[in-house]
PDB file of C-alpha atoms in Angstrom:
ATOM      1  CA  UNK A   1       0.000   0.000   0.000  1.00  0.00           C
ATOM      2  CA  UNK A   2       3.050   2.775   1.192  1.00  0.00           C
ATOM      3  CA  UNK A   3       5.018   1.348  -2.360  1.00  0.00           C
ATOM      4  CA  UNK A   4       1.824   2.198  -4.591  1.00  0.00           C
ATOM      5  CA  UNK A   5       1.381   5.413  -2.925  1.00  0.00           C
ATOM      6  CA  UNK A   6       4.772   6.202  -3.119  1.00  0.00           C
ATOM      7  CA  UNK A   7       4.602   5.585  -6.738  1.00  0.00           C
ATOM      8  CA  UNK A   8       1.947   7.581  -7.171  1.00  0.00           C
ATOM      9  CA  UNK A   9       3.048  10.702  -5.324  1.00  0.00           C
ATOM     10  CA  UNK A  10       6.402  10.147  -7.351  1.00  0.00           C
ATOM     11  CA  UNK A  11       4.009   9.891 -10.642  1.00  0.00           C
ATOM     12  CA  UNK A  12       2.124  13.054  -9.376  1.00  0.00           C
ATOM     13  CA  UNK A  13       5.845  14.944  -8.702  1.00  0.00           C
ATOM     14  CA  UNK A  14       7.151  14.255 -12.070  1.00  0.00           C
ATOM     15  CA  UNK A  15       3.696  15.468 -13.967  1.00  0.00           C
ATOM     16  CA  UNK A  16       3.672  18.479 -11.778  1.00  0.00           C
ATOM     17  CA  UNK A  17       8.060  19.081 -12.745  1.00  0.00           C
ATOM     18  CA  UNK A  18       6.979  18.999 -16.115  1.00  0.00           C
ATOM     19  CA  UNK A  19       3.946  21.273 -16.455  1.00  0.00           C
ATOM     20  CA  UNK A  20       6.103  23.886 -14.208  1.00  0.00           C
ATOM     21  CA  UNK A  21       8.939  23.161 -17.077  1.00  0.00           C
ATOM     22  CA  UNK A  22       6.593  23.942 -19.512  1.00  0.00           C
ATOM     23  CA  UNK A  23       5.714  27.197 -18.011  1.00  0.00           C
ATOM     24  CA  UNK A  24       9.247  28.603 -17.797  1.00  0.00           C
ATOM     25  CA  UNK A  25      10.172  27.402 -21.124  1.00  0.00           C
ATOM     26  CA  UNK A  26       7.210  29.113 -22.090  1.00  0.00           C
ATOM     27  CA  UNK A  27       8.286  32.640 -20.547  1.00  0.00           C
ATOM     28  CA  UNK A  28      11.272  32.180 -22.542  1.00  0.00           C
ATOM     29  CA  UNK A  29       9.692  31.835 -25.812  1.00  0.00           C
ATOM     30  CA  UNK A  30       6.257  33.636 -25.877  1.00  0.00           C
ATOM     31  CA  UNK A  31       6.548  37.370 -27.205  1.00  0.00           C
ATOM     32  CA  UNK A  32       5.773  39.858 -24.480  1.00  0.00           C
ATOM     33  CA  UNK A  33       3.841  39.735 -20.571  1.00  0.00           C
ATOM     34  CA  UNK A  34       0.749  39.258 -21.367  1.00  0.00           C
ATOM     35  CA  UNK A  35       1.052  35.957 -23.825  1.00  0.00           C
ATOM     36  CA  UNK A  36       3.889  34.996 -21.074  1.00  0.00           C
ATOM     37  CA  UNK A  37       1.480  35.535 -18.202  1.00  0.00           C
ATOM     38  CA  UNK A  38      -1.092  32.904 -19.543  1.00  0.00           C
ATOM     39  CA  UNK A  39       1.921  30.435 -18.990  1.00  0.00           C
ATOM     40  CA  UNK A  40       2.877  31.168 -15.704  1.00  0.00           C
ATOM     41  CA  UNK A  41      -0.747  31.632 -14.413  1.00  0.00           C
ATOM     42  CA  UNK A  42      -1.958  28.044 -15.811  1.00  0.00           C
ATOM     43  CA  UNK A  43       1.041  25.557 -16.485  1.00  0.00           C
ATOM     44  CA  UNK A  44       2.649  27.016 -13.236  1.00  0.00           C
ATOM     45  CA  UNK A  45      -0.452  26.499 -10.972  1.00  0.00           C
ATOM     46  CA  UNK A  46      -1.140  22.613 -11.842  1.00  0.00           C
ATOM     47  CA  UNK A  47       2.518  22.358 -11.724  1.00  0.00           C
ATOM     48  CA  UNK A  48       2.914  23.557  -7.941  1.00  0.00           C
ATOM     49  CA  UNK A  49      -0.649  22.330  -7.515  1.00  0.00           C
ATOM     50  CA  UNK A  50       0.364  18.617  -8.611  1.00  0.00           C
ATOM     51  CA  UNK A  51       3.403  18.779  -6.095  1.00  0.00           C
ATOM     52  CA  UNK A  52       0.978  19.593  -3.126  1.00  0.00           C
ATOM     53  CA  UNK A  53      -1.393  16.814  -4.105  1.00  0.00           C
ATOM     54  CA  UNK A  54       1.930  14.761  -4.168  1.00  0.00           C
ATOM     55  CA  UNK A  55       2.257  15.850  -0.864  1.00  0.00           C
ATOM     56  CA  UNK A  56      -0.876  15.107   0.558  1.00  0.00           C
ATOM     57  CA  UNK A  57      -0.867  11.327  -0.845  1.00  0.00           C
ATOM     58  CA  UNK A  58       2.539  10.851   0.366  1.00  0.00           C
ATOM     59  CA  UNK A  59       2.562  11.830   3.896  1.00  0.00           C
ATOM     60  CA  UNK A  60      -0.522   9.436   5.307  1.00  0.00           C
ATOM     61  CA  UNK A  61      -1.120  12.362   7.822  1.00  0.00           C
ATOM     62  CA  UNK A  62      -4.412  14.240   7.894  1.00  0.00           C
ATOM     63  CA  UNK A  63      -3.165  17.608   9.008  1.00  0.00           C
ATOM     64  CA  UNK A  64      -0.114  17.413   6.636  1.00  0.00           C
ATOM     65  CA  UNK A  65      -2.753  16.177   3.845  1.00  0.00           C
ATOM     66  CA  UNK A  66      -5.005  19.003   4.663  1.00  0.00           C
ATOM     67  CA  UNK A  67      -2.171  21.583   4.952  1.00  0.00           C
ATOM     68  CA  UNK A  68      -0.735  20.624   1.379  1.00  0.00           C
ATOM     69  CA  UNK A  69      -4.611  20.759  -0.358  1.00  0.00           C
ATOM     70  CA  UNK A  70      -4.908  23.957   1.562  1.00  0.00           C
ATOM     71  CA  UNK A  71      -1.543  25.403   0.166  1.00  0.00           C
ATOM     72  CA  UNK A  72      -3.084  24.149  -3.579  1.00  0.00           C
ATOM     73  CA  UNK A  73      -6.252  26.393  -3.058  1.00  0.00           C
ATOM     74  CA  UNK A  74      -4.322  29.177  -1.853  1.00  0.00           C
ATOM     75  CA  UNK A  75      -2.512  29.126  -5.271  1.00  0.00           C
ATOM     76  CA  UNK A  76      -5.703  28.770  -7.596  1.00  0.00           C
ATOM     77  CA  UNK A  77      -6.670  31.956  -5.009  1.00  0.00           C
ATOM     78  CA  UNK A  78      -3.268  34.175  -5.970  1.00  0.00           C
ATOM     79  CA  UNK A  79      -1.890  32.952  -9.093  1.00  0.00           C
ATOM     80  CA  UNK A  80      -4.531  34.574 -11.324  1.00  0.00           C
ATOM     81  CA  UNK A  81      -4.917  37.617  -8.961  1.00  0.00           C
ATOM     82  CA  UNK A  82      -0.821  38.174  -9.799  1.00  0.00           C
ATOM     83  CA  UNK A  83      -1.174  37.682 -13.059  1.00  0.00           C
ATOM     84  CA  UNK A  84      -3.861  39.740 -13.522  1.00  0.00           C
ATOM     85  CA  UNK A  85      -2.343  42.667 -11.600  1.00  0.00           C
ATOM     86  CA  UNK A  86       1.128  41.957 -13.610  1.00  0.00           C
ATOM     87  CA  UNK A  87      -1.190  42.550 -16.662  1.00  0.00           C
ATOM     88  CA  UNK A  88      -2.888  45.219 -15.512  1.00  0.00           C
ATOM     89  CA  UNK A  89       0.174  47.244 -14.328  1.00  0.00           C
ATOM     90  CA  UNK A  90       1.919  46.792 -16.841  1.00  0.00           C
ATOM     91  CA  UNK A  91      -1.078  48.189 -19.405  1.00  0.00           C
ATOM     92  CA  UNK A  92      -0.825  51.016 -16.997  1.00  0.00           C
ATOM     93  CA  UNK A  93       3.004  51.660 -17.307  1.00  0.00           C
ATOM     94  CA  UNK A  94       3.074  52.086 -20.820  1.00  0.00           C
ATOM     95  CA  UNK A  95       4.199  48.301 -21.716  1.00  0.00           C
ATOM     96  CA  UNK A  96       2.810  47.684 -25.352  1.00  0.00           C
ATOM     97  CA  UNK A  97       1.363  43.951 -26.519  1.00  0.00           C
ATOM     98  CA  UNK A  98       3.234  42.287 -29.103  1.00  0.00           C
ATOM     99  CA  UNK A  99       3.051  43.217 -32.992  1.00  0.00           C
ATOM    100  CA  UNK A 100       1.284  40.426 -33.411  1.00  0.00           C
ATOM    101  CA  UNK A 101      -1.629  41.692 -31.661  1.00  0.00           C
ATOM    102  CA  UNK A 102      -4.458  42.587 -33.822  1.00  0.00           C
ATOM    103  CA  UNK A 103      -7.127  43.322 -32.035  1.00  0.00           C
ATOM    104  CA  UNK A 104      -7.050  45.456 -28.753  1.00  0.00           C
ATOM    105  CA  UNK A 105     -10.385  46.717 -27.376  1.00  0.00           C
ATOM    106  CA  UNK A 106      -8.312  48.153 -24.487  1.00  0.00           C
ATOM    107  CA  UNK A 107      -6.851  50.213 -26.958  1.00  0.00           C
ATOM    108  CA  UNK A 108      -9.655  51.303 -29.273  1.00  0.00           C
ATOM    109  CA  UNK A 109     -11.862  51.921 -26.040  1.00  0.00           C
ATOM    110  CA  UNK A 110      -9.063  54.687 -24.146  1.00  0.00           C
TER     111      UNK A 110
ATOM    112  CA  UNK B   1     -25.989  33.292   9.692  1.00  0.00           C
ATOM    113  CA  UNK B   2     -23.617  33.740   6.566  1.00  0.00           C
ATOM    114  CA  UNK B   3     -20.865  35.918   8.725  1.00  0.00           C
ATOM    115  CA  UNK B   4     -21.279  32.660  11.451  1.00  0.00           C
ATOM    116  CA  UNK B   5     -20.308  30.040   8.569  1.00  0.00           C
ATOM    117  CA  UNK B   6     -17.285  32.028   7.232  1.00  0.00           C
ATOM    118  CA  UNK B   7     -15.860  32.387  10.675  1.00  0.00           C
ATOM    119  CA  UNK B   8     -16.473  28.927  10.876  1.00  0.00           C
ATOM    120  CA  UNK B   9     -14.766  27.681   7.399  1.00  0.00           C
ATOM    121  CA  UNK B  10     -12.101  30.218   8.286  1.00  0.00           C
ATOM    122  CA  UNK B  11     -11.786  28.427  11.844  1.00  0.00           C
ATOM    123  CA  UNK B  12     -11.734  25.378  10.626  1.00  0.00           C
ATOM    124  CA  UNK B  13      -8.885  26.612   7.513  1.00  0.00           C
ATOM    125  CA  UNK B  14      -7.078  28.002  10.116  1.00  0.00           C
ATOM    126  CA  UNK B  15      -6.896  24.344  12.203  1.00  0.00           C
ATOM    127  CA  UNK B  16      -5.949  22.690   8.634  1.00  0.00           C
ATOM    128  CA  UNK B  17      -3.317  24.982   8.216  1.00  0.00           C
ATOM    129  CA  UNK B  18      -1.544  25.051  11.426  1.00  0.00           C
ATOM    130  CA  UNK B  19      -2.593  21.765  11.593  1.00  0.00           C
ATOM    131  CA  UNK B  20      -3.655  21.040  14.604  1.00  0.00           C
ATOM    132  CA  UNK B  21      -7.144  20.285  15.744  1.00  0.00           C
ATOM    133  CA  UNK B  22      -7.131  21.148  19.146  1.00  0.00           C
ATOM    134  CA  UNK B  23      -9.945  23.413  20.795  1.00  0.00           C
ATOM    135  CA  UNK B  24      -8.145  26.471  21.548  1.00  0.00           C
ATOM    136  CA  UNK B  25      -6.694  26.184  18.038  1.00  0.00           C
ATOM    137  CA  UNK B  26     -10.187  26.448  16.461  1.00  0.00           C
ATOM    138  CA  UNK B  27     -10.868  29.348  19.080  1.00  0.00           C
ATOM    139  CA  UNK B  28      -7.725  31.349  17.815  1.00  0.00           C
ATOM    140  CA  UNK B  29      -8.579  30.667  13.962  1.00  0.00           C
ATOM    141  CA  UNK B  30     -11.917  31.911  14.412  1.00  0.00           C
ATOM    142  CA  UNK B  31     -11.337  34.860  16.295  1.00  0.00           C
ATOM    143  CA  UNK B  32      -8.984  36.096  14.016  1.00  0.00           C
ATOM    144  CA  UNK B  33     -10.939  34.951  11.347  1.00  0.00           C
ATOM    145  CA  UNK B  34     -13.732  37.352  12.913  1.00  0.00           C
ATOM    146  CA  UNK B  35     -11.105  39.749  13.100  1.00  0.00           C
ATOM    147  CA  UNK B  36     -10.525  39.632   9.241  1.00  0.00           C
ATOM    148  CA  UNK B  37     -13.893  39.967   9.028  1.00  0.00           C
ATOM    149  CA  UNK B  38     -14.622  43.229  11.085  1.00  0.00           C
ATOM    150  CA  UNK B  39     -11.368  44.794   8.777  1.00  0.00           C
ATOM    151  CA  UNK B  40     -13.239  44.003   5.375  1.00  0.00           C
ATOM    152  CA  UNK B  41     -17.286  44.092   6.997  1.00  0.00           C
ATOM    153  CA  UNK B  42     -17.981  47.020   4.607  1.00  0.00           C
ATOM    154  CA  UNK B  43     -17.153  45.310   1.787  1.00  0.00           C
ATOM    155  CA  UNK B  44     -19.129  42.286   2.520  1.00  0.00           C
ATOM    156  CA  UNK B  45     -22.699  41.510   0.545  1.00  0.00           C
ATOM    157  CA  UNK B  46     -24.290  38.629   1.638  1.00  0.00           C
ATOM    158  CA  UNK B  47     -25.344  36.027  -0.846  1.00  0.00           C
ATOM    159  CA  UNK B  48     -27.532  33.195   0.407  1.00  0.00           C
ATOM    160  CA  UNK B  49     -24.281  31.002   1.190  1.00  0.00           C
ATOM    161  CA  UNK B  50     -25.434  27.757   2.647  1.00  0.00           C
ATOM    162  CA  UNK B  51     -28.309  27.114  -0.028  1.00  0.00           C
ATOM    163  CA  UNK B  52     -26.005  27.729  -2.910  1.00  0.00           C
ATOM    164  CA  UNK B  53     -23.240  24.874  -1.644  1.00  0.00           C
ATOM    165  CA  UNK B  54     -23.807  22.617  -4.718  1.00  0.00           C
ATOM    166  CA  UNK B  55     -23.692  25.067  -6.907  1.00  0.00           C
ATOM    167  CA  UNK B  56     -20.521  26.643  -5.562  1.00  0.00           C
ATOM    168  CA  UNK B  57     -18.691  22.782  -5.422  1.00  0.00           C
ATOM    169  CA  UNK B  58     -20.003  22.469  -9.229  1.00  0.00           C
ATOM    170  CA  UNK B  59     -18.692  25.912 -10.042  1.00  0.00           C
ATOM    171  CA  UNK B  60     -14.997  24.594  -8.180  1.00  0.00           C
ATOM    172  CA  UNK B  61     -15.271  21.347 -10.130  1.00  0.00           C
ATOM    173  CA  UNK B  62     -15.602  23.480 -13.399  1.00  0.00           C
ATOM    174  CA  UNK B  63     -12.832  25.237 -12.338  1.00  0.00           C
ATOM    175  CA  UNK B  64     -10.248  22.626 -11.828  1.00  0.00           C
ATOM    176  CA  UNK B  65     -11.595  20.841 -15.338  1.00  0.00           C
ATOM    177  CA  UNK B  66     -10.758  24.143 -16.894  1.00  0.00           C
ATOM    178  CA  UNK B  67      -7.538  24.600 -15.531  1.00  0.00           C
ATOM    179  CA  UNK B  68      -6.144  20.961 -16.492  1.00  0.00           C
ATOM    180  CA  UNK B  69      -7.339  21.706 -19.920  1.00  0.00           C
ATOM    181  CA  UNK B  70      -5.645  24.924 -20.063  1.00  0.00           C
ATOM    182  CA  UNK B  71      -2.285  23.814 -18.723  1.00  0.00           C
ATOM    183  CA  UNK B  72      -2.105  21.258 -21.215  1.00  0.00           C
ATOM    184  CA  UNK B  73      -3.424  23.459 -23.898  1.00  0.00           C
ATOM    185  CA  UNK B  74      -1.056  26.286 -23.393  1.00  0.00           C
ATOM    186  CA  UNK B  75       2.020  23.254 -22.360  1.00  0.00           C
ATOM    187  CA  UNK B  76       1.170  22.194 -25.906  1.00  0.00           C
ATOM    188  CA  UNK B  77       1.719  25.679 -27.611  1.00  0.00           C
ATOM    189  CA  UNK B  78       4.727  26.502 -25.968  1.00  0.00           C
ATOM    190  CA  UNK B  79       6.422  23.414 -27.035  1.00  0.00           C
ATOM    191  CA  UNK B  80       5.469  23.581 -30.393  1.00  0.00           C
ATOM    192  CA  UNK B  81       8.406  24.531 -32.791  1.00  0.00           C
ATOM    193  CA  UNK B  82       6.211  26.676 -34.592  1.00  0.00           C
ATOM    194  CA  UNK B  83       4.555  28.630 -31.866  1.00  0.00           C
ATOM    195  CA  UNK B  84       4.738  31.776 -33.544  1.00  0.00           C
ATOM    196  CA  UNK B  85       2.210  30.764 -36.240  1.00  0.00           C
ATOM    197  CA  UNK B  86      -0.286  29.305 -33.517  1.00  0.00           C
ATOM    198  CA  UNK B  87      -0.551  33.003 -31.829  1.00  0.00           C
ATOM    199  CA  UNK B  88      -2.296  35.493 -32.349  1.00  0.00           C
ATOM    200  CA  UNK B  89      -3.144  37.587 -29.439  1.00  0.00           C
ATOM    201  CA  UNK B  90      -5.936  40.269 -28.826  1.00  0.00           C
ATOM    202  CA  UNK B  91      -7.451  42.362 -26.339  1.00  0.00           C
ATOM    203  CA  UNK B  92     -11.043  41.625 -26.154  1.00  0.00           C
ATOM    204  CA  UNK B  93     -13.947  43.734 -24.564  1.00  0.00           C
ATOM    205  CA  UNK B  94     -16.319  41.090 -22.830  1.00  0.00           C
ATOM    206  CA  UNK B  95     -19.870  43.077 -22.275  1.00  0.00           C
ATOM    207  CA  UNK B  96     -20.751  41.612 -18.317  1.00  0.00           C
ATOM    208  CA  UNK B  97     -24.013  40.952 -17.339  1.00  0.00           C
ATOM    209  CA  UNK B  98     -22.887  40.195 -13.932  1.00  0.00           C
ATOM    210  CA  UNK B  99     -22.806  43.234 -11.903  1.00  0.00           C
ATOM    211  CA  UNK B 100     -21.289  42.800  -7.654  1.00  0.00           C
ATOM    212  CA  UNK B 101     -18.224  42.893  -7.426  1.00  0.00           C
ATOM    213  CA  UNK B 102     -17.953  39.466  -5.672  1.00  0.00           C
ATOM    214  CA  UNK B 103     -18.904  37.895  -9.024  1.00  0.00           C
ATOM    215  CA  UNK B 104     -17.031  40.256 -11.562  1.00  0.00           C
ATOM    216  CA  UNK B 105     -13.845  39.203  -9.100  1.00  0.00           C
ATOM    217  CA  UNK B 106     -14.891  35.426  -9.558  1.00  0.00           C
ATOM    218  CA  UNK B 107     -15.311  35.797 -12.902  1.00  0.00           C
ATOM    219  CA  UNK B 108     -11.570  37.783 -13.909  1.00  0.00           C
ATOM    220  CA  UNK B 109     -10.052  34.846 -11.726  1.00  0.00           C
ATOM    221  CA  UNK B 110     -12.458  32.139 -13.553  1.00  0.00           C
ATOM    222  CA  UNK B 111     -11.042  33.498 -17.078  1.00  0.00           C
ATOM    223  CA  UNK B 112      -7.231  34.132 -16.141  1.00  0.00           C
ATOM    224  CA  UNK B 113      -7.593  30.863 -15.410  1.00  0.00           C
ATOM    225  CA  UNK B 114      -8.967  29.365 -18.502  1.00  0.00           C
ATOM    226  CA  UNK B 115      -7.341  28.198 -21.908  1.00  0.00           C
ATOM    227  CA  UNK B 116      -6.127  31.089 -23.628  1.00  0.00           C
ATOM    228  CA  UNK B 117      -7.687  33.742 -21.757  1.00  0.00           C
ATOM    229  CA  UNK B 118      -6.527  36.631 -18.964  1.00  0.00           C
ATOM    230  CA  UNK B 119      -8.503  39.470 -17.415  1.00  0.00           C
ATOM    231  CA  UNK B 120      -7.067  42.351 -17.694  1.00  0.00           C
ATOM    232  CA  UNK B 121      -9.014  45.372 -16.956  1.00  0.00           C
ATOM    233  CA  UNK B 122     -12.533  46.272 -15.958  1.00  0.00           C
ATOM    234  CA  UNK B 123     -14.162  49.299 -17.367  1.00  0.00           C
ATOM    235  CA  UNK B 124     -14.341  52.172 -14.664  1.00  0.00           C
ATOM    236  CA  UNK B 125     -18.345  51.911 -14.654  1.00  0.00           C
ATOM    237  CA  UNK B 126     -17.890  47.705 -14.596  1.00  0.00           C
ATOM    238  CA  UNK B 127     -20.122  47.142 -18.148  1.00  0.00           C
ATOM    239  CA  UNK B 128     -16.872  45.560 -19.992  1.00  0.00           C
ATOM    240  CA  UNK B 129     -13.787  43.334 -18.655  1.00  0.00           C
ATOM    241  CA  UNK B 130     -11.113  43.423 -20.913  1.00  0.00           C
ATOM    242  CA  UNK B 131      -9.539  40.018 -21.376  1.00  0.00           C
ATOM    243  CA  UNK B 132      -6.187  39.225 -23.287  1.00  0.00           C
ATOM    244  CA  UNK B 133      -6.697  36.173 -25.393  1.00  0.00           C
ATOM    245  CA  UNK B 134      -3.383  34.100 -26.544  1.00  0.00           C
ATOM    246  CA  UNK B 135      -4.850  33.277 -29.851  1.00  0.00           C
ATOM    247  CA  UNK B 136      -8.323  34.146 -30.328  1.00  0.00           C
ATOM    248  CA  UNK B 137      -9.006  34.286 -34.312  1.00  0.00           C
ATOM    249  CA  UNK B 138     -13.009  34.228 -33.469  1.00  0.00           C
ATOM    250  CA  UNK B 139     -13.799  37.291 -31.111  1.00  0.00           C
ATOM    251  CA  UNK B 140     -17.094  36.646 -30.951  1.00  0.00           C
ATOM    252  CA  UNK B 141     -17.150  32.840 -30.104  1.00  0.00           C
ATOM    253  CA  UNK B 142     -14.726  33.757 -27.500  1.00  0.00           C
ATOM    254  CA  UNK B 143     -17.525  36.411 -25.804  1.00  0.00           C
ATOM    255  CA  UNK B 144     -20.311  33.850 -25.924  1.00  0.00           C
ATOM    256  CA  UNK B 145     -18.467  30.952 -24.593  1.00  0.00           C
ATOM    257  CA  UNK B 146     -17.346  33.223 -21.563  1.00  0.00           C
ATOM    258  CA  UNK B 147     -20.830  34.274 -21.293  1.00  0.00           C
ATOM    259  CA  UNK B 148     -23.428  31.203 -21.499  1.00  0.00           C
ATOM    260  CA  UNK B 149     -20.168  29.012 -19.414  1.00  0.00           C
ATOM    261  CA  UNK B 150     -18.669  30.873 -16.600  1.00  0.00           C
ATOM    262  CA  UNK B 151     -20.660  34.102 -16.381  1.00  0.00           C
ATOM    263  CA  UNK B 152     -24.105  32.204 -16.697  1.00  0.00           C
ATOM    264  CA  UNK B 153     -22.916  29.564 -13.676  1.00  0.00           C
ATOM    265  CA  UNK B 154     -22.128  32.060 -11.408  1.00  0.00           C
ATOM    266  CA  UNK B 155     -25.617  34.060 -12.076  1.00  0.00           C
ATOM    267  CA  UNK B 156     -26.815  30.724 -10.929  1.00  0.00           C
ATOM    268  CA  UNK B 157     -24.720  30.875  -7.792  1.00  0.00           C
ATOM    269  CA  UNK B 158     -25.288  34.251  -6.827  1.00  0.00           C
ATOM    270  CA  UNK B 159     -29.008  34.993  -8.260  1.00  0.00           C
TER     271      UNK B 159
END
């Protein structure tokens, strides 16, 4: 029972490493903050998320269990409140969207 | 009724956090958690909590779905060689129908969270959220999938 959880939380751990690989690789390559924002905010949360739940089936301890699910909520909570204040402030500081851009509302609206 | 339950889920958060589950534990979460409360009372409304808790769990359920489908959707973009042609970014105005601020919050977070979408701005007189799509070729199907999924379930929750 301990052996297939502990292959599962390792299963859980490695899913997690590579959706958080996927969202710095994509802050590398994607053009400007906003597009690079929709990485960290989505990749990056199931990525840290997965590692909690890893956690939680790992440890076989209700109040560690509990504390790791509760550290997952408080990330689907903050991630897209930082990412949409990143957005926003940068919008507000001037920091144009990418050429590529062809429609902007945000714009047209101002 | 409703300020009793949130001191009691914060209470009880509190306990799961420090994680212990003693008595004067869940004393000390929920008096600071009525603390907390007292700071932000004026900006409280007060939906009809309790009666709305399968409707808030199906809401959370939708959420998680989404986000799993995102991450692999924008996981799959990034690693694409030939990203560049799969992008093609845009600013959209969404009109909202959903009016509290409770639910325009829910709703930014709901859509910064979902594929290929990010709040980022509300209008000053909270009739449009602007939300920056990663590749959004049809502006229109974008608007009416926010607004008969997300903005339509939490009208249910909040109605």
């Amino acid at each position: 029972m301990t052996d297939i959880l502990a292959y599962l939380a390792g299963a859980l751990l490695i899913v997690g490493a590579f959706f958080s690989l996927a969202a710095a690789i994509g802050i590398l390559r994607l053009p400007d903050l906003y597009t690079r924002m929709h990485a960290a905010s989505k990749a990056g949360t199931l990525g840290s998320g997965l590692a909690f739940v890893a956690i939680a089936v790992f440890a076989l301890d209700g109040s560690v269990a509990l504390r790791a699910l509760a550290g997952f909520v408080f990330f689907l909570l903050t991630a897209p409140i930082s990412a949409h204040l990143l957005a926003k402030a940068a919008y507000a500081a001037g920091y144009r969207p990418t050429e590529m851009m062809k429609v902007n509302d945000l714009e047209k609206d101002k | 009724m409703t300020f009793l339950a949130i001191a009691v889920l914060l209470a009880v958060t509190w306990a799961a956090i420090t994680g212990t589950f003693s008595l004067g534990n869940l004393l000390l979460g929920g008096a600071i958690g009525v603390a907390a409360l007292w700071v932000i009372r004026l900006q409280i409304t007060r939906p009809k909590f309790l009666s709305k808790v399968p409707k808030i769990i199906g809401l959370a359920l939708l959420f998680l779905y989404e986000l799993v489908l995102s991450s692999i959707k924008v996981m799959a973009l990034v690693l694409s060689p030939n990203m560049k042609k799969s992008l093609e970014p845009a600013i959209i105005a969404f009109p909202l129908r959903v009016k509290s601020d409770m639910e325009i919050t829910l709703l930014a977070n709901l859509i910064t969270l979902t594929p290929g979408t990010l709040s980022v701005d509300v209008a000053e007189d909270r009739s449009v959220l602007y939300v920056h799509a990663i590749s959004a070729p049809d502006k229109r199907g974008l608007i009416k999938d926010i607004s008969t999924g997300f903005e339509a379930k939490i009208m249910e929750v909040f109605e």
